[in-house]
XYZ file of C-alpha atoms in Angstrom:
584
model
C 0.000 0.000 0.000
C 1.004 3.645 -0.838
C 2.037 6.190 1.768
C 0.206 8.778 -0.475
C -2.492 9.277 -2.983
C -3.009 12.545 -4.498
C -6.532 13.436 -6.260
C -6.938 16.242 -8.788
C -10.275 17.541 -8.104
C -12.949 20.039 -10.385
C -16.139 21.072 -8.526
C -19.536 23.588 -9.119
C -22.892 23.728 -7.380
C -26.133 25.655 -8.033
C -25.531 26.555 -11.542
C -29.188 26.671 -11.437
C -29.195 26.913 -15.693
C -27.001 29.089 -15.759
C -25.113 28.385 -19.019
C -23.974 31.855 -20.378
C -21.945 33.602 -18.647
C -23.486 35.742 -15.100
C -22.916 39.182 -14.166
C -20.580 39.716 -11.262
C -19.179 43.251 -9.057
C -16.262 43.708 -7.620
C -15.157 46.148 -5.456
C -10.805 47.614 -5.414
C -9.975 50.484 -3.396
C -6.949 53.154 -4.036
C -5.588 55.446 -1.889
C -8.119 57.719 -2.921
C -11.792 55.986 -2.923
C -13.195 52.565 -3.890
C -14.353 51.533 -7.331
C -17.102 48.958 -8.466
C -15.358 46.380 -11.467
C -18.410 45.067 -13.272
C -18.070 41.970 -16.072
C -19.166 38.742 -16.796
C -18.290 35.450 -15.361
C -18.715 31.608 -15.818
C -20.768 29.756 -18.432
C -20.641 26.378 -19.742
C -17.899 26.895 -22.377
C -15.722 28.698 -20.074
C -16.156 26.117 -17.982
C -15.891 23.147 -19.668
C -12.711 24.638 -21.021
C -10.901 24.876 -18.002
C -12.487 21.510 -16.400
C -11.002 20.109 -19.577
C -7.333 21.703 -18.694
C -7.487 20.342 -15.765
C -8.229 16.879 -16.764
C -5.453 17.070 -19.324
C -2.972 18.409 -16.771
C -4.061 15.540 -14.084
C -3.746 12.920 -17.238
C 0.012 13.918 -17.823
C 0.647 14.087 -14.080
C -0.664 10.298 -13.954
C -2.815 11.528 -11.039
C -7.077 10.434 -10.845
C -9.101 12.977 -11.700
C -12.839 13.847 -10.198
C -15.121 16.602 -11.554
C -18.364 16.768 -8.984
C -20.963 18.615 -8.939
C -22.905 19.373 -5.852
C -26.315 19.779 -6.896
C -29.385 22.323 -7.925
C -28.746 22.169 -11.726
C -32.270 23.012 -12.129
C -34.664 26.536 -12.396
C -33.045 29.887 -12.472
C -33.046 30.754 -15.714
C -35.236 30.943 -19.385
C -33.249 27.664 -20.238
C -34.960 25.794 -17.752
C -38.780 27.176 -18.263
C -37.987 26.495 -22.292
C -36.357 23.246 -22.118
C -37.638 21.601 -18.631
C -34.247 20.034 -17.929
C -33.704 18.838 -21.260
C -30.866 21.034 -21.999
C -29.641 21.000 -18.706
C -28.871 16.884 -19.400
C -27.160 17.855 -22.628
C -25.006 20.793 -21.357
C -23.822 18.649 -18.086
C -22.737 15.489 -20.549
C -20.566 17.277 -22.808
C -18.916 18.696 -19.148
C -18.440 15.145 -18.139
C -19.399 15.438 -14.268
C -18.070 12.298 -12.487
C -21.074 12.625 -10.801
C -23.950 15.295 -9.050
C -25.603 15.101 -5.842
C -29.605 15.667 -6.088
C -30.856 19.350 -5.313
C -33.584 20.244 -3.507
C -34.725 21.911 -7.159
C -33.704 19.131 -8.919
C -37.364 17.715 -7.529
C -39.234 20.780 -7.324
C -41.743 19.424 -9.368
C -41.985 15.947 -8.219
C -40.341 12.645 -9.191
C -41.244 12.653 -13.012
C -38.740 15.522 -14.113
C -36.069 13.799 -12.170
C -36.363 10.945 -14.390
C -36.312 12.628 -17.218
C -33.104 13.854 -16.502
C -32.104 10.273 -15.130
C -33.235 8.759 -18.581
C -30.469 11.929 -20.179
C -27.352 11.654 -18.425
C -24.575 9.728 -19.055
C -23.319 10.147 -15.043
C -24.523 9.301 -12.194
C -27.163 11.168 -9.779
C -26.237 10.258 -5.869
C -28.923 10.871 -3.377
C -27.746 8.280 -0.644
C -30.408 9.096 2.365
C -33.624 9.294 -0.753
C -35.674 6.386 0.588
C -37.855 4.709 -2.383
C -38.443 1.880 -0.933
C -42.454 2.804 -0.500
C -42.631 3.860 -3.891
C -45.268 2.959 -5.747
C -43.373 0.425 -8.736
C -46.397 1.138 -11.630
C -46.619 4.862 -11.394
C -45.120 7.354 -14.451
C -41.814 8.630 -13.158
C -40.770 5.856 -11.157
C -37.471 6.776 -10.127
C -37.244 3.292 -7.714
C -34.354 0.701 -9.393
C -33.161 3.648 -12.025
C -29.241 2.447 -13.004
C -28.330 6.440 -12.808
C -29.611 7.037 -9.152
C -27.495 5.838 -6.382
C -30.210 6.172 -3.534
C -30.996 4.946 0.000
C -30.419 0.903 0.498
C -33.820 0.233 2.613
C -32.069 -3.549 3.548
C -29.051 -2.150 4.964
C -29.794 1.074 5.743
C -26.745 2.405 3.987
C -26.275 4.807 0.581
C -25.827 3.023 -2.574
C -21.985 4.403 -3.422
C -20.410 5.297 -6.329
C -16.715 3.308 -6.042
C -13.925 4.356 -8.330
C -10.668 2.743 -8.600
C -8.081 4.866 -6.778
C -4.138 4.252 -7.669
C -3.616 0.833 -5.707
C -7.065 1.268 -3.919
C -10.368 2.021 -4.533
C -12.185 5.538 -4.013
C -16.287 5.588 -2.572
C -18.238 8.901 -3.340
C -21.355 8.868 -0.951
C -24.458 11.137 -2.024
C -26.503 13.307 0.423
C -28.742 15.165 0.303
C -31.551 17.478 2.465
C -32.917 15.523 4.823
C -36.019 18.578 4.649
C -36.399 17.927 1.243
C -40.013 17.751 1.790
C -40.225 21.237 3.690
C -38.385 23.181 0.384
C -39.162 21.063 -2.339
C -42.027 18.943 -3.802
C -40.994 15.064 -3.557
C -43.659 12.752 -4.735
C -45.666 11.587 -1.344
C -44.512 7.966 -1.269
C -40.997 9.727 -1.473
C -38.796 9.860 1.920
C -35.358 11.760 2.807
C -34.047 9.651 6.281
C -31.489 11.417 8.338
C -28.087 12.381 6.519
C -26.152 12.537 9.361
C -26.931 8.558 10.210
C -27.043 7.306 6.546
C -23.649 8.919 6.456
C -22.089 7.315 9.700
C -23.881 3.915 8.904
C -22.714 3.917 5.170
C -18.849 4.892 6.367
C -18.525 2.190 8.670
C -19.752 -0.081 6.149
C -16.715 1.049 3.601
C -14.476 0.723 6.569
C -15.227 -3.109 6.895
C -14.833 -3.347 3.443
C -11.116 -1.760 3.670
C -12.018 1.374 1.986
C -10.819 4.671 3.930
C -11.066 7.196 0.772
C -14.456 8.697 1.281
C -16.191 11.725 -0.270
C -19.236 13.133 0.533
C -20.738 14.725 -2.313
C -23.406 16.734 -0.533
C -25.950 18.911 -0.980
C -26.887 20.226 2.754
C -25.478 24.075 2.854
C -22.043 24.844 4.334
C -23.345 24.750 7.802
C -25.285 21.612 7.923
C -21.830 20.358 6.486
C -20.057 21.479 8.963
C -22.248 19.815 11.161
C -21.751 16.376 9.467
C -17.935 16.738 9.258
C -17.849 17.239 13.393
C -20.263 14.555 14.563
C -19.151 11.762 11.648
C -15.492 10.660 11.579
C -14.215 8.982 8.341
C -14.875 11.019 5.875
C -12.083 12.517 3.616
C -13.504 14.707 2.041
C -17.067 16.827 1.825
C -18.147 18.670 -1.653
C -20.966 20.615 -1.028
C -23.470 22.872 -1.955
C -26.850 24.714 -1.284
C -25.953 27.588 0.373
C -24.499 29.498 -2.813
C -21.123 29.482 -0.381
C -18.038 31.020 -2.386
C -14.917 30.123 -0.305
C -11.421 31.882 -0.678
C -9.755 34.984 0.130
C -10.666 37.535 -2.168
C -11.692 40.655 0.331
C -9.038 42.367 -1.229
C -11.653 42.471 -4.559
C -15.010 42.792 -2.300
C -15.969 39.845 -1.725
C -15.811 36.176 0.351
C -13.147 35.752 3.095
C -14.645 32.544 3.824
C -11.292 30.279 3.616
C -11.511 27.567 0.853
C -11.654 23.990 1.925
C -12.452 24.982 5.598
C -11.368 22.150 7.572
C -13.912 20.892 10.731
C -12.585 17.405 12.691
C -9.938 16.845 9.891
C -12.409 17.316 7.217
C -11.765 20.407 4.242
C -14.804 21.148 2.907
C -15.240 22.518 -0.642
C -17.778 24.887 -1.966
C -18.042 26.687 -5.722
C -20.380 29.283 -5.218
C -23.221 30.274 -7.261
C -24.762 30.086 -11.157
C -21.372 28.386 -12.978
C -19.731 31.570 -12.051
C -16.677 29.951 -10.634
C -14.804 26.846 -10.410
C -13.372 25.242 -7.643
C -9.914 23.253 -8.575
C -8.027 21.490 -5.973
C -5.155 18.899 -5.397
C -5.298 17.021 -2.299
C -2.969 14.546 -1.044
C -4.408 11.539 1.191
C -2.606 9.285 3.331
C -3.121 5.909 3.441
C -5.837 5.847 6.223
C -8.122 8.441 4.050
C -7.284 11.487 5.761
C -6.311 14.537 3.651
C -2.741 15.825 4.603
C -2.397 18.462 2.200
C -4.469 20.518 0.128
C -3.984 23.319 -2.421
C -6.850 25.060 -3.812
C -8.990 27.757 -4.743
C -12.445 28.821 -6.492
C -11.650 30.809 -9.668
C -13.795 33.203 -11.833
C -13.335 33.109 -16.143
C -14.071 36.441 -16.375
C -14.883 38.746 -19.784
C -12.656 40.785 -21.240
C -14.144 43.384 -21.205
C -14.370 45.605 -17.665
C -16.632 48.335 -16.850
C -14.578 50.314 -13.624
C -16.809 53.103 -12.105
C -16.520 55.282 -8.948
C -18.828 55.014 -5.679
C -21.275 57.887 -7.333
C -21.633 55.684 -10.305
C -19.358 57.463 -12.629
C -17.292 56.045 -15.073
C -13.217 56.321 -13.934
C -10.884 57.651 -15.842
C -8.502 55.402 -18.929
C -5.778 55.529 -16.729
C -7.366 54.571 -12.980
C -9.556 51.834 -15.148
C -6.415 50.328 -16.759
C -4.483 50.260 -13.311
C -7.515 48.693 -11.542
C -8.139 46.341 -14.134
C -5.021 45.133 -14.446
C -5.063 44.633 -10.653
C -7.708 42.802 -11.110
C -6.653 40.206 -13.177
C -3.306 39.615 -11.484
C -5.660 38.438 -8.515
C -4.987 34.796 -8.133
C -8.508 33.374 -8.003
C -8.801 35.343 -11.624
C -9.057 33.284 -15.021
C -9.720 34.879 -18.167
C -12.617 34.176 -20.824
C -10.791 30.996 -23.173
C -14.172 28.844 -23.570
C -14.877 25.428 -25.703
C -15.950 26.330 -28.842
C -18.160 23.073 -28.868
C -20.405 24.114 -26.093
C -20.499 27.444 -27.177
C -21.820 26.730 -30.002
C -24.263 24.377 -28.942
C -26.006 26.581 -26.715
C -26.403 29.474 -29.055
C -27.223 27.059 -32.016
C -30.052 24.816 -29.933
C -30.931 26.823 -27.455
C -30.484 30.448 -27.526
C -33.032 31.094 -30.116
C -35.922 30.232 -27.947
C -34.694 32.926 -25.341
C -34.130 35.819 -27.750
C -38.086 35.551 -29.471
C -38.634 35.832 -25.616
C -36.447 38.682 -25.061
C -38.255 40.510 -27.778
C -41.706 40.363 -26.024
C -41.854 43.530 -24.134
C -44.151 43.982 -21.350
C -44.092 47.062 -20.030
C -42.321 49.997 -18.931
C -41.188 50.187 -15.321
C -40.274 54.102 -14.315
C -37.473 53.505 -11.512
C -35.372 50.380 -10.256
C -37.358 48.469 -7.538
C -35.192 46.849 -5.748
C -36.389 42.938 -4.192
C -34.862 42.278 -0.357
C -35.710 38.902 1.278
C -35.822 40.876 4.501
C -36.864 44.542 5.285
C -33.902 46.427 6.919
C -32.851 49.984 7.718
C -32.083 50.830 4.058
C -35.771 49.438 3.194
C -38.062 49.060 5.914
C -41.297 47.545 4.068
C -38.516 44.886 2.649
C -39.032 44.037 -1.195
C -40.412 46.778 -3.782
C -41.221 43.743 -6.211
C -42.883 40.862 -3.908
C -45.794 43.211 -3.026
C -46.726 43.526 -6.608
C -46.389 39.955 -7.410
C -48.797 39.652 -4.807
C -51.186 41.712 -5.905
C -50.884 39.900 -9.405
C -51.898 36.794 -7.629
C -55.120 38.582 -5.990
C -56.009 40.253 -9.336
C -55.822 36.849 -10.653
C -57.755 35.381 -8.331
C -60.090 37.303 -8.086
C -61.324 36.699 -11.799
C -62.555 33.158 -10.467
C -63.473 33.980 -6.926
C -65.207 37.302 -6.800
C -64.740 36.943 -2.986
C -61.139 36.673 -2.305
C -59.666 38.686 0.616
C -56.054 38.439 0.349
C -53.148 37.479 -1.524
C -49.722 35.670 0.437
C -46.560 34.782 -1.169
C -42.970 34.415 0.247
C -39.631 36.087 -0.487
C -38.076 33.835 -1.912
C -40.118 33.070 -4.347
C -39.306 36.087 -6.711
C -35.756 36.103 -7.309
C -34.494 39.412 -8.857
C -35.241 43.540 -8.459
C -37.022 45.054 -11.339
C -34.975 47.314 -13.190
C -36.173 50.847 -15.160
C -37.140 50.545 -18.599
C -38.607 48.231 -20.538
C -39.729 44.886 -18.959
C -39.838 41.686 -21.196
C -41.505 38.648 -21.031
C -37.869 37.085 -20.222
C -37.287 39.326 -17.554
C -40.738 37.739 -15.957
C -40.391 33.856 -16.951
C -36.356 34.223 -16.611
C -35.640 36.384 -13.794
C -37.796 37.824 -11.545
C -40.339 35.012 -11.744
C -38.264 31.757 -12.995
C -40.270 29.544 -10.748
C -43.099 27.598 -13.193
C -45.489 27.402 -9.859
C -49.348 26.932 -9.720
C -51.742 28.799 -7.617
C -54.429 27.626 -4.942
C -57.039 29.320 -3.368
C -57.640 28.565 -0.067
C -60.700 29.402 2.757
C -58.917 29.461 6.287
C -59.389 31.261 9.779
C -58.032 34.145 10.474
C -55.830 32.640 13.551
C -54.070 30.457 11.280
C -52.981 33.206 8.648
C -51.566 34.810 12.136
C -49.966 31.569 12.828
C -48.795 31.307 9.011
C -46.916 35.030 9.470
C -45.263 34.139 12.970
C -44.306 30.972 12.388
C -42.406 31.860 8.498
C -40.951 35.003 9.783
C -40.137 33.819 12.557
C -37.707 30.752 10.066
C -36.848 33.774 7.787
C -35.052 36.178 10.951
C -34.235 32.819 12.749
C -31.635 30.853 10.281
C -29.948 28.495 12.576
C -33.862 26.602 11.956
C -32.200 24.342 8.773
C -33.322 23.463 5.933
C -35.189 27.368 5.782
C -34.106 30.746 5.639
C -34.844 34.562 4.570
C -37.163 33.136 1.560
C -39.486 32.604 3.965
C -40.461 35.929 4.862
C -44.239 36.974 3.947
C -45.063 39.770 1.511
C -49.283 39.907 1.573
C -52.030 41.807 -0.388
C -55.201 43.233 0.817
C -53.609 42.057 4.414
C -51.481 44.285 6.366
C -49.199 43.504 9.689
C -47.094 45.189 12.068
C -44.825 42.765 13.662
C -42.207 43.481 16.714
C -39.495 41.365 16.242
C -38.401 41.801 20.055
C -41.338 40.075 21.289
C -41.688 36.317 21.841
C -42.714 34.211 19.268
C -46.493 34.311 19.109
C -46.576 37.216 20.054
C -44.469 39.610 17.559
C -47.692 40.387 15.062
C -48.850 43.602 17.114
C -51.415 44.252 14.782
C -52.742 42.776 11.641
C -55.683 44.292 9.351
C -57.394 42.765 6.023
C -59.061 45.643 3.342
C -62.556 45.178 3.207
C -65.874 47.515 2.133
C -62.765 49.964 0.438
C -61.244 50.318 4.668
C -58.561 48.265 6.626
C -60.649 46.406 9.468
C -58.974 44.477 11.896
C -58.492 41.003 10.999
C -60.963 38.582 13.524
C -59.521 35.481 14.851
C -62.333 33.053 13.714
C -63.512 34.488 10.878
C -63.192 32.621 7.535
C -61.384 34.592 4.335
C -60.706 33.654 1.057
C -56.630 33.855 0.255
C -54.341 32.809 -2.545
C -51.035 31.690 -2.579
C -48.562 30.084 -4.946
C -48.726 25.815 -4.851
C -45.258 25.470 -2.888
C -46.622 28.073 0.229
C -50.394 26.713 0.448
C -48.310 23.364 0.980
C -47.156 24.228 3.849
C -43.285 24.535 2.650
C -41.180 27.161 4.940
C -42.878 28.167 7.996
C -46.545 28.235 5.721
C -47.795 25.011 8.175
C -50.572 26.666 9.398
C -52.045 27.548 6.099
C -52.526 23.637 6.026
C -55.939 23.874 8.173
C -57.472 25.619 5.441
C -61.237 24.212 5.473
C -60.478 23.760 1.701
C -58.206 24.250 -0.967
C -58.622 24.501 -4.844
C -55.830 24.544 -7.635
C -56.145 27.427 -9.991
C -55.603 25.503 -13.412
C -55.587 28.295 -15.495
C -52.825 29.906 -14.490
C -49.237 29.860 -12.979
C -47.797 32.444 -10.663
C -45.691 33.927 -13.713
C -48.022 33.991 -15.721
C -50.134 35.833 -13.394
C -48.015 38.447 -12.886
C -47.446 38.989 -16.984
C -51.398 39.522 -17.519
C -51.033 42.140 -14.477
C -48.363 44.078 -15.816
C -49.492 43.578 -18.944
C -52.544 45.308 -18.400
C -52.125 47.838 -15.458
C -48.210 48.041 -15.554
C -48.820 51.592 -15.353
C -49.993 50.993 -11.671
C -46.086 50.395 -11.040
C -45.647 54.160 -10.396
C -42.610 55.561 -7.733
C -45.045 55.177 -4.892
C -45.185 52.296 -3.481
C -47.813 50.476 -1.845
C -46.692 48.834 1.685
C -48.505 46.174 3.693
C -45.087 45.116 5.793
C -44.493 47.230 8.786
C -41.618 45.974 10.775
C -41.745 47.828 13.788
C -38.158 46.592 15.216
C -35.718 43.594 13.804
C -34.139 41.193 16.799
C -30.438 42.947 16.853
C -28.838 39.732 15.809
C -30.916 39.203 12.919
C -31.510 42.611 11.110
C -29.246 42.527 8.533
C -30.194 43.366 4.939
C -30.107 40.079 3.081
């Protein structure tokens, strides 16, 4: 046996269909004042180019070579709402991904999608603690037995493991994933997620009586809940994560994370790529011969365009010289790669796919007269929270209200509208793409008014307090035709103060057992987030006709001139908890 194996490792996570290149901002200061550095980073062909350098320069070095991917490949972008995953399977095969843990969006719809992806790839999905065993075996998107899905063993109680020869040894890649997939995502019913931190100790000490000591965990739990795994399960080389859109390395000197890369917790690093194929993590790690890493030499990198746009803290373009300086300061950063891409994929998505996005592009909506900007959370800086979630409430009431004349209110949650609305014109791919990329349904509901008051306590209450896992500042409520002031200092139960619903053209305080009429997207009238309560509705219907999106397009479509500077605000936070105020 060796003294030493060394491992040449490539890694992303939450690309989210991201395949052209993202906008990023960084920040360089001179002596004088600070400057914003805006460009383009990431992409497919950008990075399959250097994934494909690196596999080349591990090949020559006669050293194994693993590119991962941690998981939430799905939603984000027009790709995904034109091509339903389709193009998401072809994009991830010509990168050649060793292998990709299962994301919580990866089953946002169900089982069914997931299989259509499964029946795509040419790699394989590992979701380790996803129990099938009550599945039912004759329905449509079966995902029980699939060759490409390494899920939970029901007879030992172990993950199914990916094993790759490993210089004189062999190499085991375990899967995991949320074990609250069903309180963020949609998993068919007779789906189950059993506890990753057992399936992961049970599944080690199985590869330990089998001789193997070269584990990774390919997870996709968020940096903390990995953290959590790496202190309270010993054994495990290595953890590649994902989730928590965590970009790790030193790089305050250009604005940004000074989260260390490959953070280290009971003698596990732990890797994470960031966000939307923006970066790429490369490493090379060195293993003894007992599995544990003892050297490790890494970093996340953007590809970044050529061309930079440098501009002064009162938005003003800086001067030739001050750009050039900063620019080239810029690039000499060491987590800095420039814009080389694979021609191949390049061409393939602007051949196959691009199309469909620009007839899309074209489609304008509306004018908007300022930026709005969307905040999960209200702060100091905005106190109502998001400028854009209000609206897209009132979309939902407006549509609502065209099939029940008597509707009283309209709920959604932060996090499901993903970007601020920008001045100027507003296309239909700035909706579907953007703002609004998430394809959901919406359901009517007739519930007390004590359980709406439970249903704002108990999701703020999981959007200010993150250490609840598996949640976080998505949670937070923006309503319509409902107001609330809520005191954040108060227990919980007790922080709504005061809470009003617009009736007869007046706001009237809302009464306790009284039954209204509210709508909500699909994913919050489930229950998902801190939205439990909303579950003792006396009934619920599915609107059929329409999709929260597409709501929201007929709204501004026809009163997008209601979008004027002032804005209407049924948030009124009257205080923030002091650890948990921060503008998110």
């Amino acid at each position: 046996m060796q003294n030493s194996y060394r491992l040449s490792i490539a890694h992303i996570n939450d690309t989210h269909s991201n395949f052209e290149p993202s906008p990023v901002q960084f920040s360089l200061t001179t002596e004088q004042q600070s400057y914003k550095l805006e460009t383009n980073s990431g992409g497919y062909a950008r990075l399959g180019f250097q994934i494909d350098q690196a596999r080349q320069q591990a090949v020559q070095q006669q050293t194994p070579f693993l590119f991962l991917h941690g998981g939430d490949s799905f939603q984000g972008t027009l790709y995904f709402r034109e091509f339903q995953g389709a193009a998401n399977a072809h994009l991830l095969n010509l990168l050649k991904p060793d292998a990709m843990v299962l994301g919580n969006h990866e089953i946002d719809a169900g089982n069914s999608p997931v299989q259509a992806f499964l029946n795509r790839i040419d790699f394989p999905v590992l979701a380790g603690n996803m129990d099938l065993s009550h599945e039912d075996r004759l329905k449509v998107g079966r995902l029980y037995g699939h060759p490409m899905l390494y899920d939970f063993d029901d007879s030992s109680e172990t993950a199914k493991v990916l094993i790759k020869p490993f210089h004189d040894t062999k190499m085991a890649i375990i899967g995991i994933t949320l074990d609250q997939m069903r309180l963020i995502a949609r998993p068919d019913p007779d789906t189950d997620f059993v506890n990753a931190i057992d399936t992961t100790r049970a599944t080690i000490a199985r590869l330990h009586h089998q001789g193997i000591k070269h584990i990774i965990v390919l997870s996709h739990l968020g940096l903390d809940q990995d953290r959590e795994l790496a202190q309270q399960v010993d054994g495990i080389s290595l953890i590649v994560g994902g989730h928590s859109h965590t970009l790790q390395g030193q790089m305050s000197d250009i604005g940004l994370s000074n989260i260390p890369y490959a953070e280290t917790i009971n003698s596990t690093p732990i890797l994470h790529a960031g966000k939307y194929a923006e970066t790429l993590g490369l490493a090379e790690i060195i293993f003894n011969n007992q599995g544990c890493v003892i050297e490790l030499i890494g970093n996340n990198y953007f590809m970044i365009d050529s061309q930079i746009h440098v501009s002064d803290a009162q938005g003003q373009t800086a001067s030739p010289a001050v750009s050039q300086s900063l620019i080239a300061q810029l690039l000499a950063h060491p987590s800095i790669k420039d814009d080389q891409h694979d021609d191949g994929i390049h061409q393939v998505i602007h051949s196959q796919y691009r199309p469909a996005l620009d007839a899309l592009e074209n489609q304008i909506l509306a004018h908007i007269p300022r930026d709005f900007v969307h905040t999960r959370l209200p702060s100091k800086h905005l106190p109502h929270g998001s400028e854009i979630a209000p609206w897209v409430s009132r979309s939902m009431y407006k549509a609502a209200k065209n099939i029940e004349p008597d509707i009283d209110f309209a709920l959604h949650n932060a996090g499901g509208v993903r970007q601020s609305l920008n001045k100027g014109q507003l296309s239909l791919a700035d909706v579907v793409g953007r703002i609004l990329p998430f394809e959901l349904p919406l359901t009517l509901y007739q519930i007390m008014g004590k359980y709406v008051i439970e249903a704002l306590e108990s999701s703020i209450n999981r959007a200010t307090n993150n250490g609840i896992v598996g949640t976080g500042a998505g949670s937070f409520p923006y309503p319509y035709g409902l107001r609330y002031f809520y005191d954040g200092k108060q227990i919980k139960g007790q922080r709504i103060t005061k809470i009003e619903i617009y009736k007869q053209d007046q706001w009237q305080a809302l009464e306790p057992d009284k039954l209204y009429i509210g709508v909500s997207s699909a994913y919050t009238a489930a229950g998902k987030e801190g939205y439990d309560a909303l579950l003792h509705a006396h009934w619920q219907q599915a609107m059929t006709s329409q999709t929260l999106p597409e709501a929201f397009i007929d709204f501004v479509s026809l009163h997008g001139h209601l979008i004027e500077d002032q804005l209407f605000t049924n948030v009124h936070y009257i205080s923030h908890r002091e650890d948990k105020s921060k503008h998110e």
